[in-house]
């Protein structure tokens, strides 16, 4: 059902591709922010729009069919470059850079700006759920093999302000194909949102 | 804590602003998609990036401080144009256009492309949570007054493919300041993800 593409790429080739495409995504993230916040006049907006349409046409002159997918190398390196949360080529992704401690805990420090707003000046509750789904999912996969969310419960303790944030998660229990994980998002004053999830080992990874 | 900006704008002025800024966000959504999927060479990417940086600088030559916020008119019209799910000026938002039936049910048909990917070819589980948080939240607010997510539980029945999708939600029960809502996302073959949420009436809206 899920097709992970295997590509025979060397570490050097992957680094070369990253050097080409990552800066573009970083620039488009800035454009996304400016698109929301700009107050320039109608003529300037129209001129900028024409430039963007031309840029899009140039990029589309050669493009893959459909979404980026998840590409793996024979050595096991995974390229989730299109991922909505961590994808380095995806301007929608903050992107999160998730670290792993020796004890299996996963954590990241990140910044959410205007593009992630729900209530005025605050993170959209669904964006908090998006971040937590991903961080908990990474914690559920200590061996690097994917686990998929079975269910997740997110509890909102208080409104989460836009700006610098932290998230972390760890496994609390494993029961057969089910891995139980808990985690949270915090700002400088403490936890704003917490979550518990049950992650399932896919059939094709079971013994 | 949450500042909803009140602006004395006429319906005509709002329509005029929408006509200026909405097409820009639509174009940037296309650019986001192309940024993920493009296979053009390094020189072309560098040239496109320079054009985008120039466009961003022009937009930023006059911009608001911080995020867009939620602006209301004295007549009660709400402009959530920066919202991460429904914001017509936010290129990250699909954006969802949510309809309301006479019985209070909220629903929307929408399309998720490459930017919303998690597992290969499929919607990121966290993006499903993002959509459901918003649709359930709208259903929880039949009077147009905001309710905020207390908690939400999302259950993944099967992987949700990228492409055309449907979501709907409705209130199941009201108990004081708590409004209970359930809903789902479906593709052509049926429900892929379901959710239940408890939404809280903020203190400043209580009797």
XYZ file of C-alpha atoms in Angstrom:
414
model
C 0.000 0.000 0.000
C 2.707 2.486 1.026
C 5.516 2.663 -1.484
C 8.841 3.730 -0.074
C 11.061 4.442 -3.068
C 14.548 2.988 -2.916
C 17.123 5.070 -4.768
C 20.771 4.195 -5.123
C 22.150 7.551 -4.042
C 25.496 8.157 -2.349
C 25.778 10.434 0.680
C 27.570 12.923 -1.568
C 24.752 12.957 -4.110
C 22.178 13.475 -1.368
C 24.225 16.361 0.068
C 24.510 17.881 -3.416
C 20.736 17.714 -3.960
C 20.113 19.180 -0.516
C 22.446 22.095 -1.311
C 20.434 22.829 -4.476
C 16.881 22.552 -3.187
C 16.930 23.393 0.534
C 17.764 27.118 0.071
C 14.781 27.436 -2.303
C 12.387 26.085 0.344
C 13.877 28.447 2.941
C 13.225 31.394 0.615
C 9.649 30.259 -0.083
C 9.005 30.056 3.694
C 9.956 33.733 3.930
C 7.631 34.489 1.011
C 4.770 32.660 2.746
C 5.255 34.843 5.822
C 5.430 38.032 3.729
C 2.301 37.019 1.768
C 0.300 36.990 5.003
C 1.748 40.186 6.485
C 2.293 42.484 3.515
C 0.488 45.821 3.255
C 1.872 46.947 -0.100
C -0.512 48.417 -2.678
C -2.511 46.596 -5.343
C -0.074 47.377 -8.171
C 2.900 45.978 -6.246
C 0.967 42.854 -5.256
C -0.006 42.274 -8.893
C 3.600 42.690 -10.061
C 4.890 40.330 -7.368
C 2.195 37.791 -8.249
C 3.302 37.848 -11.912
C 6.922 37.219 -10.865
C 5.852 34.313 -8.654
C 3.755 32.749 -11.417
C 6.776 32.955 -13.715
C 8.992 31.344 -11.051
C 6.473 28.536 -10.580
C 6.354 27.905 -14.335
C 10.156 27.609 -14.473
C 10.178 25.135 -11.574
C 7.361 23.131 -13.156
C 9.181 22.855 -16.512
C 10.635 19.644 -15.082
C 8.925 18.071 -12.083
C 7.997 14.696 -10.654
C 4.484 13.311 -10.946
C 2.580 13.557 -7.678
C 4.067 14.066 -4.230
C 7.735 13.712 -3.226
C 7.257 10.405 -1.410
C 9.739 8.951 1.024
C 12.967 7.864 -0.635
C 15.400 5.476 0.967
C 18.930 4.567 0.039
C 20.184 0.965 0.136
C 22.230 1.992 3.206
C 19.004 2.884 5.019
C 19.167 6.678 4.879
C 15.656 8.110 4.624
C 14.759 11.257 2.674
C 11.403 12.624 3.864
C 12.057 15.884 2.059
C 8.415 16.505 1.177
C 7.100 15.792 4.693
C 4.633 18.376 6.037
C 6.482 18.636 9.377
C 10.162 17.830 8.754
C 10.498 18.132 4.963
C 13.492 20.291 4.087
C 12.012 20.861 0.606
C 8.515 21.579 1.933
C 7.871 25.296 2.611
C 4.869 24.351 4.764
C 7.118 22.479 7.226
C 8.649 24.741 9.945
C 10.714 22.382 9.473
C 11.237 20.498 12.716
C 14.734 19.118 13.350
C 14.203 16.314 15.831
C 16.978 15.171 18.122
C 17.328 11.814 19.811
C 18.731 11.226 23.268
C 20.420 7.998 24.306
C 17.399 7.099 26.426
C 15.104 7.258 23.369
C 13.587 10.621 24.196
C 12.995 12.776 21.093
C 12.981 16.560 21.311
C 13.148 19.683 19.195
C 13.308 23.428 19.569
C 11.451 25.296 16.863
C 9.831 28.584 15.949
C 6.271 29.085 14.697
C 5.466 32.384 12.989
C 2.462 34.039 11.326
C 1.742 31.060 9.040
C 0.770 28.851 11.981
C -1.761 31.175 13.601
C -5.190 30.211 14.921
C -6.410 32.479 17.754
C -4.837 35.962 17.442
C -1.092 35.773 18.129
C -1.319 32.118 19.095
C -0.596 28.736 17.509
C -3.578 27.064 15.824
C -4.656 24.168 18.073
C -4.505 21.879 15.054
C -0.909 22.903 14.354
C -0.002 21.836 17.892
C -1.666 18.483 17.119
C 0.314 18.280 13.863
C 3.616 18.851 15.650
C 2.785 16.415 18.448
C 1.650 13.685 16.053
C 5.028 13.860 14.382
C 7.234 14.122 17.474
C 5.352 11.298 19.223
C 5.585 9.208 16.042
C 9.367 9.647 15.947
C 9.634 8.651 19.603
C 7.545 5.554 18.826
C 10.146 4.430 16.264
C 13.422 4.068 18.185
C 14.737 1.618 15.564
C 14.097 4.038 12.689
C 11.337 1.802 11.333
C 8.027 3.581 10.877
C 5.153 3.216 13.323
C 1.824 4.708 12.292
C -0.525 6.638 14.520
C -3.408 4.480 15.743
C -4.867 7.233 17.889
C -3.704 10.395 19.569
C -5.287 12.499 22.299
C -4.218 16.116 22.581
C -5.034 18.219 25.655
C -4.786 21.988 25.560
C -3.704 23.405 28.930
C -3.538 27.016 27.774
C -3.218 29.009 24.555
C 0.211 28.488 22.983
C 1.852 31.739 21.819
C 3.535 32.052 18.423
C 7.313 32.255 18.759
C 10.024 29.933 20.112
C 8.703 26.575 21.326
C 9.942 23.191 22.488
C 8.484 19.730 22.055
C 9.502 16.332 23.334
C 8.136 12.796 23.588
C 9.056 9.360 24.832
C 7.738 5.818 24.928
C 5.826 4.974 28.096
C 4.915 1.350 27.290
C 5.078 -1.288 24.539
C 2.399 -3.965 24.248
C 2.837 -6.203 21.196
C 2.283 -4.169 18.035
C 1.191 -1.158 20.092
C 3.667 1.448 21.286
C 2.366 4.018 23.808
C 3.992 7.441 23.728
C 3.462 10.693 25.614
C 4.814 14.170 24.969
C 4.171 17.883 25.089
C 4.798 21.328 23.657
C 6.116 24.049 25.961
C 6.960 27.734 25.800
C 9.278 29.600 28.190
C 6.617 29.471 30.908
C 5.978 25.725 30.753
C 3.765 23.146 29.076
C 0.954 24.458 26.857
C -0.252 21.268 25.150
C 0.234 17.607 26.028
C -0.505 14.430 24.096
C -0.703 10.669 24.371
C -0.626 8.403 21.377
C -0.840 4.760 20.439
C 1.358 3.864 17.492
C 1.025 0.652 15.503
C 3.761 -1.428 13.915
C 2.683 -1.962 10.283
C 2.020 -5.561 9.211
C 4.989 -5.638 6.868
C 7.369 -4.843 9.752
C 5.992 -7.438 12.189
C 7.970 -10.590 12.901
C -5.264 37.495 26.663
C -6.517 36.981 23.112
C -6.885 40.258 21.257
C -9.433 40.247 18.489
C -8.859 43.433 16.524
C -11.984 45.420 15.675
C -11.677 47.360 12.413
C -14.336 49.632 11.031
C -14.331 48.199 7.515
C -17.290 48.142 5.146
C -18.197 45.010 3.222
C -16.960 46.780 0.076
C -13.560 47.521 1.607
C -13.184 43.924 2.747
C -14.072 42.674 -0.741
C -11.542 45.078 -2.256
C -8.758 43.857 0.070
C -9.671 40.258 -0.658
C -9.443 40.928 -4.404
C -5.912 42.314 -3.939
C -4.396 39.734 -1.616
C -6.207 36.430 -2.210
C -4.788 35.866 -5.745
C -1.257 36.300 -4.347
C -1.806 33.541 -1.770
C -3.241 31.269 -4.483
C -0.098 31.803 -6.567
C 2.190 31.133 -3.592
C 0.334 27.834 -2.932
C 1.250 26.775 -6.465
C 4.861 27.816 -5.832
C 4.937 25.750 -2.618
C 3.833 22.686 -4.586
C 6.388 23.329 -7.350
C 9.167 23.844 -4.768
C 8.623 20.309 -3.485
C 8.249 18.616 -6.876
C 10.669 20.445 -9.160
C 13.575 18.646 -10.814
C 15.109 21.619 -12.654
C 18.874 22.098 -12.532
C 20.923 23.997 -9.963
C 21.293 27.140 -12.116
C 17.546 27.436 -12.650
C 16.830 26.860 -8.953
C 19.332 29.582 -8.022
C 17.776 32.040 -10.495
C 14.252 31.274 -9.236
C 15.411 31.673 -5.641
C 16.819 35.135 -6.427
C 13.485 36.162 -7.993
C 11.595 34.903 -4.944
C 13.881 36.756 -2.530
C 13.276 39.943 -4.527
C 9.500 39.364 -4.418
C 9.639 38.839 -0.659
C 11.608 42.065 -0.188
C 8.988 44.006 -2.166
C 6.160 42.552 -0.077
C 8.061 43.261 3.139
C 8.677 46.928 2.197
C 5.384 47.584 4.018
C 4.084 44.929 6.377
C 2.325 44.546 9.712
C 4.230 43.662 12.863
C 3.720 40.055 13.870
C 0.944 37.752 12.701
C -2.270 38.732 10.899
C -4.517 38.236 13.919
C -8.272 37.900 13.732
C -9.983 41.103 12.687
C -13.649 41.773 13.267
C -15.907 44.451 11.923
C -18.450 46.230 14.136
C -21.153 44.316 12.202
C -19.632 41.054 13.409
C -17.900 39.873 10.230
C -14.717 37.966 11.097
C -11.543 38.031 9.006
C -9.343 35.045 9.872
C -7.241 35.651 6.781
C -3.993 34.457 8.370
C -5.483 31.272 9.824
C -3.428 28.109 9.190
C -6.497 26.159 8.006
C -8.974 28.637 6.510
C -6.860 31.771 5.951
C -7.382 33.084 2.437
C -4.110 35.028 2.706
C -2.190 32.085 4.199
C -0.448 29.905 1.564
C -0.106 27.109 4.152
C -3.902 26.814 4.450
C -5.477 24.490 1.808
C -7.683 26.675 2.508
C -10.780 24.949 3.828
C -14.127 26.536 2.956
C -16.482 25.268 5.612
C -20.229 25.104 5.005
C -22.967 25.066 7.582
C -26.184 23.099 7.354
C -29.421 24.189 9.042
C -29.020 21.388 11.590
C -25.629 22.782 12.696
C -23.541 20.219 10.861
C -20.358 21.685 9.356
C -18.738 20.161 6.288
C -16.194 20.849 3.590
C -14.803 19.276 0.456
C -11.127 19.967 -0.061
C -8.006 18.781 -1.827
C -4.638 17.998 -0.208
C -1.585 17.832 -2.479
C 2.149 17.227 -2.134
C 2.594 19.815 0.634
C 0.516 17.763 3.082
C 2.356 14.451 2.715
C 3.459 12.155 5.528
C 3.679 8.481 4.488
C 4.403 8.188 0.733
C 1.390 9.419 -1.277
C -0.698 9.856 1.855
C -1.818 12.674 4.137
C 0.394 13.286 7.179
C -1.508 12.013 10.235
C -0.905 15.353 11.906
C -2.456 17.197 8.962
C -5.608 15.114 9.425
C -5.572 16.185 13.085
C -5.102 19.815 12.008
C -8.111 19.660 9.682
C -10.290 17.868 12.231
C -9.386 20.267 15.035
C -10.605 23.117 12.883
C -13.773 21.512 11.490
C -14.812 20.254 14.928
C -14.073 23.683 16.388
C -16.361 25.340 13.848
C -19.120 22.834 14.615
C -18.674 23.610 18.323
C -19.446 27.292 17.651
C -22.937 27.346 16.108
C -23.448 30.957 17.256
C -20.260 32.168 15.574
C -18.623 32.794 18.953
C -15.298 31.026 19.418
C -14.960 27.852 21.446
C -11.439 26.627 22.150
C -10.252 23.058 22.006
C -10.033 21.501 25.476
C -9.009 18.119 24.136
C -9.326 16.145 20.938
C -8.877 12.444 20.226
C -8.104 11.400 16.666
C -8.386 7.764 15.525
C -6.757 6.621 12.309
C -8.791 3.870 10.636
C -6.571 3.597 7.552
C -4.010 5.657 5.656
C -5.654 8.689 4.045
C -4.591 9.227 0.408
C -3.603 12.645 -0.926
C -6.265 14.042 -3.279
C -9.930 14.995 -2.924
C -11.279 14.608 0.629
C -14.348 15.446 2.677
C -14.698 16.366 6.343
C -17.676 17.002 8.557
C -18.521 17.433 12.231
C -21.451 18.060 14.519
C -22.232 18.642 18.180
C -23.182 15.491 20.075
C -23.766 17.037 23.513
C -23.491 20.288 25.495
C -22.740 20.242 29.214
C -22.296 23.733 30.696
C -19.158 25.326 29.274
C -18.233 22.067 27.517
C -19.396 21.307 23.989
C -18.805 17.739 22.727
C -18.277 17.322 18.994
C -17.519 14.392 16.710
C -16.461 14.295 13.092
C -14.405 12.580 10.433
C -12.417 12.811 7.228
C -13.387 10.556 4.318
C -12.175 9.747 0.819
C -14.267 8.198 -1.966
C -14.101 4.829 -0.233
C -15.313 6.004 3.181
C -14.024 7.260 6.517
C -10.250 7.316 7.002
C -9.903 9.291 10.247
C -12.422 10.114 12.972
C -12.256 12.474 15.931
C -14.010 13.509 19.112
C -13.357 16.795 20.821
C -14.347 18.747 23.891
C -14.536 22.475 23.260
C -14.622 25.080 25.990
C -16.492 28.371 26.061
C -13.931 31.041 27.022
C -14.532 32.880 30.297
C -15.207 36.177 28.583
C -18.102 34.626 26.637
C -19.776 32.943 29.581
C -23.015 34.372 31.023
